[in-house]
Coordinates of C-alpha atoms and ligand atoms in Angstrom, one line a residue:
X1 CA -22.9 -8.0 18.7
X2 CA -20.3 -8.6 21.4
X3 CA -19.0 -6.7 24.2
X4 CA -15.8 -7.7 23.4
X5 CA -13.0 -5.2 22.3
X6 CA -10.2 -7.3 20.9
X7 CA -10.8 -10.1 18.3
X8 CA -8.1 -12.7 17.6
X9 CA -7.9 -15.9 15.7
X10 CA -5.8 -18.9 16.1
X11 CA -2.8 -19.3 14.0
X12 CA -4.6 -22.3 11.9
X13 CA -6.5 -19.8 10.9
X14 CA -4.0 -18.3 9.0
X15 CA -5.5 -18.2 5.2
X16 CA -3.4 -20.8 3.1
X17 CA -4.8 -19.5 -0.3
X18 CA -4.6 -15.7 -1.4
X19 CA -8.0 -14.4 -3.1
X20 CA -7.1 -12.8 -6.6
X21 CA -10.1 -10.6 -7.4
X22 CA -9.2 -10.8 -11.2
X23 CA -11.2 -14.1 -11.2
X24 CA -14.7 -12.0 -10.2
X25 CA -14.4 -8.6 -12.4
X26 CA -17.2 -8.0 -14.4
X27 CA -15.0 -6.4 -16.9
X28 CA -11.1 -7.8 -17.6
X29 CA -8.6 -5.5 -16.9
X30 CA -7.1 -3.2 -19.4
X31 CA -4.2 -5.5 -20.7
X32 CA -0.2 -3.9 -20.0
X33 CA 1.8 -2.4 -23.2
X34 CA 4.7 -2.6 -24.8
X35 CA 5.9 1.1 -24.7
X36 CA 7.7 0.7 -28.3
X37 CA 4.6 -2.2 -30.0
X38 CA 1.8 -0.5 -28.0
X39 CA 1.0 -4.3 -27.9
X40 CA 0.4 -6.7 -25.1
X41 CA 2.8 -7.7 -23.0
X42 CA 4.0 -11.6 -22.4
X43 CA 5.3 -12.9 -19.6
X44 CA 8.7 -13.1 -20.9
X45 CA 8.9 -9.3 -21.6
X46 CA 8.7 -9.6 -17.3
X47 CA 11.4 -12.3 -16.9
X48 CA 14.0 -9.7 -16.5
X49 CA 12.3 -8.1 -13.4
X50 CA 10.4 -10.4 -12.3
X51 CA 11.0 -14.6 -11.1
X52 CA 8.3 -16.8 -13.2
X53 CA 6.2 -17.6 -9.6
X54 CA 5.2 -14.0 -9.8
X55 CA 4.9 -13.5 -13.0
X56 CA 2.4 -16.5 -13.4
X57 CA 0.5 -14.8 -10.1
X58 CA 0.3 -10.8 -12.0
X59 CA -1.5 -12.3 -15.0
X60 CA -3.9 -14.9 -13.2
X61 CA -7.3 -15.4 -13.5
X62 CA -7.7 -18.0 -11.0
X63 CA -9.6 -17.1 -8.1
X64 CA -7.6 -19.0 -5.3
X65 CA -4.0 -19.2 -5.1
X66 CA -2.0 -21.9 -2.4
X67 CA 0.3 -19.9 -0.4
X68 CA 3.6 -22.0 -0.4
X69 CA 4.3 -24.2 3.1
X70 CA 7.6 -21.6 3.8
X71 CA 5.7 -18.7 3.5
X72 CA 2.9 -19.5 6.0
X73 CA 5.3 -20.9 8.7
X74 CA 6.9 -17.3 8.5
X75 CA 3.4 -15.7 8.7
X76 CA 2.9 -17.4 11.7
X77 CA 5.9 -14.7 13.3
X78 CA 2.4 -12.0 13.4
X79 CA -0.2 -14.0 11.7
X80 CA -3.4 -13.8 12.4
X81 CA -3.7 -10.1 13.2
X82 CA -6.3 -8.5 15.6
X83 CA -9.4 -6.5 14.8
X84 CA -10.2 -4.0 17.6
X85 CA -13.5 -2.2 18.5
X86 CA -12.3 1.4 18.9
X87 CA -14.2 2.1 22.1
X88 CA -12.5 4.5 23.8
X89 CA -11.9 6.8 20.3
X90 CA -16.5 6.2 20.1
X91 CA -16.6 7.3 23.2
X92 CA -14.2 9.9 23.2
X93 CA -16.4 11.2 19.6
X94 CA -19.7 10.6 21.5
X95 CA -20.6 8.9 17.8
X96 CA -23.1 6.5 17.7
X97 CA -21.2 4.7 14.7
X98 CA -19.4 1.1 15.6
X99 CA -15.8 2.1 14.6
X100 CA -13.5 -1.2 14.4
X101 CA -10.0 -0.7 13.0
X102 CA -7.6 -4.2 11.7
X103 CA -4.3 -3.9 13.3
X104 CA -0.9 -4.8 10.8
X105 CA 1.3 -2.8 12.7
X106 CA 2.1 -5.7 15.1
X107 CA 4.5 -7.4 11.8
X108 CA 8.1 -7.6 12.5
X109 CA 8.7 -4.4 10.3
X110 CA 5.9 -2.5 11.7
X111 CA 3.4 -3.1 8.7
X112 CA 1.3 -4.7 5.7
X113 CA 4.2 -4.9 3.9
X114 CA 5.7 -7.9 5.5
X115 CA 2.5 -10.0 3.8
X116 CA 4.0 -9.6 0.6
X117 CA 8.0 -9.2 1.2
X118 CA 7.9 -12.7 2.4
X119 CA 6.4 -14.4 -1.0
X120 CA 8.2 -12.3 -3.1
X121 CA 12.0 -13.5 -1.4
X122 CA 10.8 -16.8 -1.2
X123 CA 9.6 -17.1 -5.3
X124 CA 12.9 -15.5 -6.1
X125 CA 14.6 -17.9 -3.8
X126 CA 13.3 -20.8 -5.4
X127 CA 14.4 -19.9 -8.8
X128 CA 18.1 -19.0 -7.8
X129 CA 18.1 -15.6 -7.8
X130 CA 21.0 -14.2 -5.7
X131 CA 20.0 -10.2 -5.7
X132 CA 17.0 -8.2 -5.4
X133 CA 16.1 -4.0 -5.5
X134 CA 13.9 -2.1 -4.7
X135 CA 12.3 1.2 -3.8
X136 CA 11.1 2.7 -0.7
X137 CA 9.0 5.7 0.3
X138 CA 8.0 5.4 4.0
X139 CA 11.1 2.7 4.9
X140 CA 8.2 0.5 5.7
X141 CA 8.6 -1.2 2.5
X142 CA 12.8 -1.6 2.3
X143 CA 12.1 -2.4 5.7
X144 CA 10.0 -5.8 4.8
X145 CA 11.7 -6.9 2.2
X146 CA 14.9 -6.4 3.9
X147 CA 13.6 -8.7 6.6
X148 CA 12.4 -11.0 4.3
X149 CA 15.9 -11.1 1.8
X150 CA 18.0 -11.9 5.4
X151 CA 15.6 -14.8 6.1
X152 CA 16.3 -16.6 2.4
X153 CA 19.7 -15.1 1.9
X154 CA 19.2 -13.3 -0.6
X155 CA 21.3 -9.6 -1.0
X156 CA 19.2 -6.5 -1.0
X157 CA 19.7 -2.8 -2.1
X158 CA 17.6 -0.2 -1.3
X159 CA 16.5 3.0 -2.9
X160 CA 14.9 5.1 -0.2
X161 CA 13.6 8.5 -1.6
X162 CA 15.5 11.2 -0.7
X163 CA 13.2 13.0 1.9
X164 CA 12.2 9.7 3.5
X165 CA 16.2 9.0 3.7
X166 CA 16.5 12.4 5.8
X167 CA 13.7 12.3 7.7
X168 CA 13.8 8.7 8.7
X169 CA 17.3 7.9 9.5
X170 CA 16.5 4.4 12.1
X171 CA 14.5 2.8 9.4
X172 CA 17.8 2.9 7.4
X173 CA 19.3 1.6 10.2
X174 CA 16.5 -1.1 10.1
X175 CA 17.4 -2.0 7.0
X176 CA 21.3 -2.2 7.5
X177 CA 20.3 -4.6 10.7
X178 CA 18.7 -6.9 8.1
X179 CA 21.9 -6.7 5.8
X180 CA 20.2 -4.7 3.2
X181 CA 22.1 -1.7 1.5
X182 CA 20.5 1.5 1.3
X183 CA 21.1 4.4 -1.1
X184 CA 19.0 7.8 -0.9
X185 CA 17.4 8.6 -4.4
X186 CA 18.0 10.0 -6.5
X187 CA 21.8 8.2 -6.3
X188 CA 25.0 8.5 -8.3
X189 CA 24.8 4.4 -8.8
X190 CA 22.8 4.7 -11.5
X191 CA 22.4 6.3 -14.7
X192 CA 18.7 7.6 -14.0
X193 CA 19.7 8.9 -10.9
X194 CA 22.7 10.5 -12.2
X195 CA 20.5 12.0 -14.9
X196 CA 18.0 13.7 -11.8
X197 CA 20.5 14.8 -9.7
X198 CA 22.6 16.7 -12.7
X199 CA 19.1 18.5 -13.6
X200 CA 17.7 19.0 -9.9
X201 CA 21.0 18.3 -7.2
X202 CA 17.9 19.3 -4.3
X203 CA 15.2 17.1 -5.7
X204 CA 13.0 15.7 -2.4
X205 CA 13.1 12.4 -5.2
X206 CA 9.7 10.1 -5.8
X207 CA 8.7 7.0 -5.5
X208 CA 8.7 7.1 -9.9
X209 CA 12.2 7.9 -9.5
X210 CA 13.6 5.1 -6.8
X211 CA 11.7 2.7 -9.2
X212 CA 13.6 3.8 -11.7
X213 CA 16.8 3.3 -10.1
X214 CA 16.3 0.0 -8.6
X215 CA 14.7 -1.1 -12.4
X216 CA 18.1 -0.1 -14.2
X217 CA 20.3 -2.1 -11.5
X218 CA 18.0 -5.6 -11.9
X219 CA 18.1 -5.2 -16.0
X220 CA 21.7 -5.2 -16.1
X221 CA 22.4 -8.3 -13.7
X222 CA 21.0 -11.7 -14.9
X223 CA 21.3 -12.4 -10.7
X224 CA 19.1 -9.8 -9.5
X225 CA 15.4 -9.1 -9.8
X226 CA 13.4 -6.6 -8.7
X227 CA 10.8 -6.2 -6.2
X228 CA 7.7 -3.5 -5.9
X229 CA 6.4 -2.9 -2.5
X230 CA 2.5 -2.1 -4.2
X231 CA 0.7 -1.8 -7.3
X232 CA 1.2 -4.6 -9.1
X233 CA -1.7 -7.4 -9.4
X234 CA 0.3 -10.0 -7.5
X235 CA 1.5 -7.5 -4.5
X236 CA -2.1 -6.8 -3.9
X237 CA -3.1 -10.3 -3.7
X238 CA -0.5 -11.4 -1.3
X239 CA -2.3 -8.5 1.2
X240 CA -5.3 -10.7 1.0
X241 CA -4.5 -12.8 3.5
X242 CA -5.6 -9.5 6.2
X243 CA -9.6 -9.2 4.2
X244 CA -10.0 -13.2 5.0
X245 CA -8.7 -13.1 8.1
X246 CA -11.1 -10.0 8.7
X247 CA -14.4 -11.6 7.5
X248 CA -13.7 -14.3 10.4
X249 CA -12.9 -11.4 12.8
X250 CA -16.1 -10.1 12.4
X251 CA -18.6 -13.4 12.5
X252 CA -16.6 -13.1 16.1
X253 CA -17.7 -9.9 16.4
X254 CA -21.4 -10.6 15.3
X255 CA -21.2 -7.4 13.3
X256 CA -20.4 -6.6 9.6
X257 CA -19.1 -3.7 8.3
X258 CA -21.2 -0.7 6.6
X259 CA -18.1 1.6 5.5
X260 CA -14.2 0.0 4.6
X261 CA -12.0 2.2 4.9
X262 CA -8.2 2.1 3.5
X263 CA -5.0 4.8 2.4
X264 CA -3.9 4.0 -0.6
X265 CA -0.5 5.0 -1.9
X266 CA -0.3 2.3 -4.8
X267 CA -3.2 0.5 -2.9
X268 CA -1.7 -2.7 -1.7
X269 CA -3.4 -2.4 1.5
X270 CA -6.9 -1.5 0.9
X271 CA -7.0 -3.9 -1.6
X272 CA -5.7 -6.6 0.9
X273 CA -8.0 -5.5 3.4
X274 CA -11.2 -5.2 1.0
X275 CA -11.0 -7.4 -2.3
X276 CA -12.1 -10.1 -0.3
X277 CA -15.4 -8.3 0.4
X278 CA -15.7 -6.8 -3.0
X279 CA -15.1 -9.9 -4.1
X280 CA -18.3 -11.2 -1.8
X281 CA -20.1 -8.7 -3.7
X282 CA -19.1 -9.5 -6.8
X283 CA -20.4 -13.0 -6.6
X284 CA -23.6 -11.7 -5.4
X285 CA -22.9 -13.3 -1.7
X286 CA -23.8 -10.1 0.2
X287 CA -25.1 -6.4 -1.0
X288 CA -21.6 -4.9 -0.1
X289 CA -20.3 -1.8 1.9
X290 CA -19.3 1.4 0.6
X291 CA -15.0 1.4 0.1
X292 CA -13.6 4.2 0.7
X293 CA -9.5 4.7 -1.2
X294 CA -8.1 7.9 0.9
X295 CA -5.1 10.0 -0.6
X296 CA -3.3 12.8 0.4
X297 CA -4.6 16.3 -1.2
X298 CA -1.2 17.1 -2.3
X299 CA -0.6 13.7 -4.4
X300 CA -4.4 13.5 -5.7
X301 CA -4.1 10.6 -8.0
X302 CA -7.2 9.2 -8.1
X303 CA -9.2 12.3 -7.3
X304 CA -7.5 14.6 -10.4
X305 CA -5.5 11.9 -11.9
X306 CA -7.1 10.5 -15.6
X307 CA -7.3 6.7 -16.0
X308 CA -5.1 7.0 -19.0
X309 CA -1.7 4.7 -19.8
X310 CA 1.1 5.5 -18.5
X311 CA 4.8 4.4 -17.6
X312 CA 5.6 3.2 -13.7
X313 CA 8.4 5.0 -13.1
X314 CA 10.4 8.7 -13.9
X315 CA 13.1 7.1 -16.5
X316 CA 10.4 5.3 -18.2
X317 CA 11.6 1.9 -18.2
X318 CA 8.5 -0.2 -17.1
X319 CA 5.5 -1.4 -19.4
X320 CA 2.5 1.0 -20.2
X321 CA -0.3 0.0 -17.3
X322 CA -3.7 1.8 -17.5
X323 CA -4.2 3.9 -14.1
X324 CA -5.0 6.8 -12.5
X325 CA -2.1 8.6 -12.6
X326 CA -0.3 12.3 -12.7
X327 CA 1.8 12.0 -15.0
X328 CA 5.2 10.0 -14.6
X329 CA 7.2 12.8 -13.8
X330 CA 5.4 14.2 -11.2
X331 CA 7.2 14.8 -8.2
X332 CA 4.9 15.1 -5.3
X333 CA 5.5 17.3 -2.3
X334 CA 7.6 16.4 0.7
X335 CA 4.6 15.3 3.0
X336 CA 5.5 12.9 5.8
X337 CA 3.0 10.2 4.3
X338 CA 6.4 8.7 2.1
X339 CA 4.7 5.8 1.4
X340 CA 1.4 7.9 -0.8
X341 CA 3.9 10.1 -3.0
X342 CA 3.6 8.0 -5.7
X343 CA 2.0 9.8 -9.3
X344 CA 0.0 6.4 -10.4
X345 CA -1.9 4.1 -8.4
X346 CA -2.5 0.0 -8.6
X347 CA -4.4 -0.9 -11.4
X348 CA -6.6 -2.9 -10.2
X349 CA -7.5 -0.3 -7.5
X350 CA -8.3 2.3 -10.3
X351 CA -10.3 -0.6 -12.2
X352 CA -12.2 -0.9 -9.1
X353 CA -12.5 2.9 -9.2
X354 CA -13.7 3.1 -12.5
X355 CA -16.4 0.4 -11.7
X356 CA -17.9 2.0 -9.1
X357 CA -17.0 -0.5 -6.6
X358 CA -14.2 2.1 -4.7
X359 CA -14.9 5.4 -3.7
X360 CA -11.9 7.9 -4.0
X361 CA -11.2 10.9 -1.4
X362 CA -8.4 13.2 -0.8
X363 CA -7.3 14.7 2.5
X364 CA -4.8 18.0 3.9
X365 CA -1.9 16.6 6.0
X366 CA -2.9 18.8 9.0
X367 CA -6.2 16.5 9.4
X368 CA -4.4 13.4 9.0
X369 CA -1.8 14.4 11.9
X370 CA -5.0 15.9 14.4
X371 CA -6.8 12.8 13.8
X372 CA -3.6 10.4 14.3
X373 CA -3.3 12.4 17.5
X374 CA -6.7 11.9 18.5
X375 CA -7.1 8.2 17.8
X376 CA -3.7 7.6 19.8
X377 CA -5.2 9.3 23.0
X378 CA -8.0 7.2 22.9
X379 CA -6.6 3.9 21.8
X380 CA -2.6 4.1 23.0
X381 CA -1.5 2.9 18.9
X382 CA 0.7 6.1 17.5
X383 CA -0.4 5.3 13.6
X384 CA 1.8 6.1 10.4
X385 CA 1.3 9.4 8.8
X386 CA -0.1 6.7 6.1
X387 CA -3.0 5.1 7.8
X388 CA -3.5 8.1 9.6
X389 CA -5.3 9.1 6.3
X390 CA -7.8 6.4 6.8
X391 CA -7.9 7.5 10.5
X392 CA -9.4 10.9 9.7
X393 CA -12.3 10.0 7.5
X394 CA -13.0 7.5 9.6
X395 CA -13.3 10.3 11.9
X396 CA -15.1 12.4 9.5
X397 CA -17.6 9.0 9.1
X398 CA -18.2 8.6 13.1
X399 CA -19.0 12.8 13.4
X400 CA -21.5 12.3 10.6
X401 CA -23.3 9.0 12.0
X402 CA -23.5 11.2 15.2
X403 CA -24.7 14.5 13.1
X404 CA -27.5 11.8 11.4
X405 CA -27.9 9.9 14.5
X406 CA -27.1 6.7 12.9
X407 CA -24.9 3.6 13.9
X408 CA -23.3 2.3 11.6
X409 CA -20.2 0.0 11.4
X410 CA -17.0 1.7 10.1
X411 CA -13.7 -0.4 9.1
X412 CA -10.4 1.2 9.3
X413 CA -7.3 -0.5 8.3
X414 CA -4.8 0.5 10.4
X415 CA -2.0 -0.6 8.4
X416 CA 1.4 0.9 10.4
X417 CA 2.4 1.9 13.3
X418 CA 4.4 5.6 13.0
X419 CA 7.3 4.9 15.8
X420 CA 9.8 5.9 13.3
X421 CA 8.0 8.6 12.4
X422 CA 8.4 10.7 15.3
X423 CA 10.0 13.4 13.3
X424 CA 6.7 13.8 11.5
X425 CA 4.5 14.4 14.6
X426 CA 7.6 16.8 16.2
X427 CA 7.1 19.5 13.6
X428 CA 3.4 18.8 13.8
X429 CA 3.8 19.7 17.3
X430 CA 6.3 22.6 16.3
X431 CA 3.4 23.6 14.1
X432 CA 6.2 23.7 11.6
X433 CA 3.7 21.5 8.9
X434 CA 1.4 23.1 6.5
X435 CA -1.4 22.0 3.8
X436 CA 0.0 22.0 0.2
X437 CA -2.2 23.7 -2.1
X438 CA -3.5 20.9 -4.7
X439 CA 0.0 21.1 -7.3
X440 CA -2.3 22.2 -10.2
X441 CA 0.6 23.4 -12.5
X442 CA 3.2 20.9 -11.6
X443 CA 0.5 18.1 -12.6
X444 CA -0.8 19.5 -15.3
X445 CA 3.0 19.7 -17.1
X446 CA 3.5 16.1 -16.0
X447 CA 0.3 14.6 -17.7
X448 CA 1.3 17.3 -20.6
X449 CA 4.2 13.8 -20.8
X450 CA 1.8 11.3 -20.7
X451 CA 2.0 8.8 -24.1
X452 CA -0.3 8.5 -26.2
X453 CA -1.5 5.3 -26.8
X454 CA -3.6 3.5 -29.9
X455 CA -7.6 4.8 -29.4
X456 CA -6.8 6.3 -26.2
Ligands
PLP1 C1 2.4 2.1 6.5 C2 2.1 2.3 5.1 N1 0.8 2.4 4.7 C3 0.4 2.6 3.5 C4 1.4 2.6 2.5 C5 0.9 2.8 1.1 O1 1.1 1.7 0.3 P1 -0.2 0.8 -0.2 O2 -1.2 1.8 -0.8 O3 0.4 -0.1 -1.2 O4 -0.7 0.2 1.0 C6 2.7 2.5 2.8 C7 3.7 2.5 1.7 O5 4.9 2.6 1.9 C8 3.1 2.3 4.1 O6 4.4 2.2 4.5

């Protein structure tokens, strides 16, 4: 073990594969339906959506995957990113535990996201496509791939959920300064959205709901696709690139990690950050350490959610995927965390879950803003309300090392930094932001809408 604090690689040591975990299950994943056939899915039942590049990518078993030549050279604008030995937040716990946390927030949009915004313009570039939508919850997202449209030319439309839309008005900006157009969701542009806002003209909108939108508008126009900032098998790979950059991070560090921890919304970051080390596992390379998925307590998807099959989105316009998930019409609660309101989660990640290999938690808002505040006195980073999930258990981890008087190794992912989420931490400071009771009713009517599928 060093004494060093920061731990940095060199830009040729930027991966140039992406690890796809699909190749080292023990068990094959459930395969995607056909909501009409309740049959499995081929890749052309994707094509409208989706360009073939990706496509190929979601339904891979092939365990390495080359990153195209383009895409590196524009990883190299924040690739590799630094691993940090959280000294000052040990200290400030008086924790024996080793607390490390992997820094993303240092991309050009303030995130993971950019990892995979990046390969997804550049597929669609290559095979011609001229327009792309999307979704976004936090802004981080529509952010990325607005970046990442402008550098291949490609035009971009944004559906940013409705209370992200008003409490976030600069990342809308952000997105304009990339050339992107953004609409709050639910919008009159589309019939879905038309359809919400007749029924509910206050909705706070979802994640389910943007999807919807941005789905209908890529359907209907042979020159658009559409692009998904998490959850799907391909969007998690990309993020692979941060768990092999971290496994040489830490033969710098001379330490190894005991506990992984990651938030997961739709799970594309945890699963960048730790299928690589699952995967280690997997193989029988090492014995593994515990991975820990955190949620928020008032969208507790994994945590109450069944692994049933269900639809992506509020219209019910996507394919039937088997996840944890609380129902597709679930509308979550306005938490500040924009980017975990989303009813399902990636399946892969609830695979995972199912296996054993991933531990699931969920956590009040109020914890995830004290910790975010304590981890940003110690160690200058103001997190996203997102990672700040992540934050607090890792908090919760370091007090209980010090409670057993053990030192262990605890890996946070600190996947976004929250300076456009100032609003978030003013009414914390107001006091003005309160736990949500766990939605038992609301949930329980949305999985009450959940198909039913063949032997399920
Ligand atoms: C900073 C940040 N972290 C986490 C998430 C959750 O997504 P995922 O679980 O795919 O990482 C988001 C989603 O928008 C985000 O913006």
């Amino acid at each position: 073990m060093t004494d060093q604090t920061r731990f940095l690689l060199n830009e040729k040591d930027i991966p140039t594969t992406w690890y796809n975990i699909q190749a080292d299950l023990p068990e094959p994943m459930p395969p995607v339906l056909n909501p009409g056939t309740q049959q499995p899915i081929g890749p052309e039942d994707l094509a409208p959506l989706f360009p073939m590049g990706l496509i190929e990518q979601e339904v891979s078993t092939q365990r390495e995957i080359d990153i195209p030549g383009e895409v590196i050279d524009i990883y190299r604008l924040w690739r590799p990113t630094p691993l940090h030995r959280a000294r000052r937040l040990e200290k400030a716990l008086d924790t024996p535990a080793r607390i490390y946390y992997n820094y993303e927030g240092g991309s050009p949009s303030g995130s993971h996201k950019t990892n995979t915004s990046v390969p997804q313009a550049y597929y669609n570039k290559v095979e011609g496509v001229k327009r792309i939508t999307t979704e976004t919850g936090a802004g981080q997202w529509g952010s990325a791939l607005a970046m990442a449209c402008n550098f291949f030319g490609i035009d971009c439309k944004v559906f940013m959920v409705r209370v992200s839309f008003d409490q976030k008005p600069y990342r809308k900006a952000m997105m304009e300064m990339f050339g992107a157009e953004v609409f709050p969701s639910p919008s009159p542009e589309t019939a879905a959205g038309r359809a919400i806002l007749e029924k509910d003209p206050d909705t706070t909108g979802s994640l389910g709901i943007a999807i919807s939108e941005a789905v209908e508008l890529a359907a209907q126009d042979p020159d658009c696709r559409y692009a998904l900032g998490s959850v799907l098998n391909h969007v998690l790979m990309h993020q692979t690139v941060i768990g092999q950059e971290l496994i040489e991070k830490f033969k710098l560090a001379d330490d190894w990690p005991d506990i992984v921890i990651g938030c997961a919304g739709g799970g594309s970051n945890l699963a960048g950050f730790a299928f690589p080390l699952i995967g280690r596992k997997l193989r029988g390379e090492e014995k593994g350490a515990r991975i820990i998925a955190v949620e928020p307590a008032a969208c507790p998807t994994m945590t109450k959610g069944p692994h049933a099959y269900d639809f992506g989105d509020v219209a019910q316009m996507t394919p039937l995927v088997k996840m944890h998930t609380l129902g597709s019409g679930f509308v979550p609660p306005g938490i500040h965390a924009g980017g975990l309101r989303y009813h399902g989660m990636g399946p892969l990640i609830s695979h995972l879950v199912e296996l054993g290999e991933i531990e699931a938690v969920a956590i009040h808002q109020l914890e995830i803003f004290e910790a975010a505040t304590r981890f940003a006195r110690s160690e200058g980073i103001v997190p996203a309300p997102e990672p700040a999930h992540a934050l607090a258990i890792t908090i919760r981890e370091a007090l209980r090392c010090k409670e057993e008087g053990q030192s262990r190794a605890i890996l946070c992912n600190l996947c976004g930094h929250g300076h456009f989420d100032m609003q978030a931490y003013i009414d914390y400071f107001a006091g003005k932001l309160h736990d949500y009771e766990y939605p038992e009713e609301e949930i329980a009517m949305a999985l009450a809408g959940l198909p039913s599928v063949g032997s399920e």
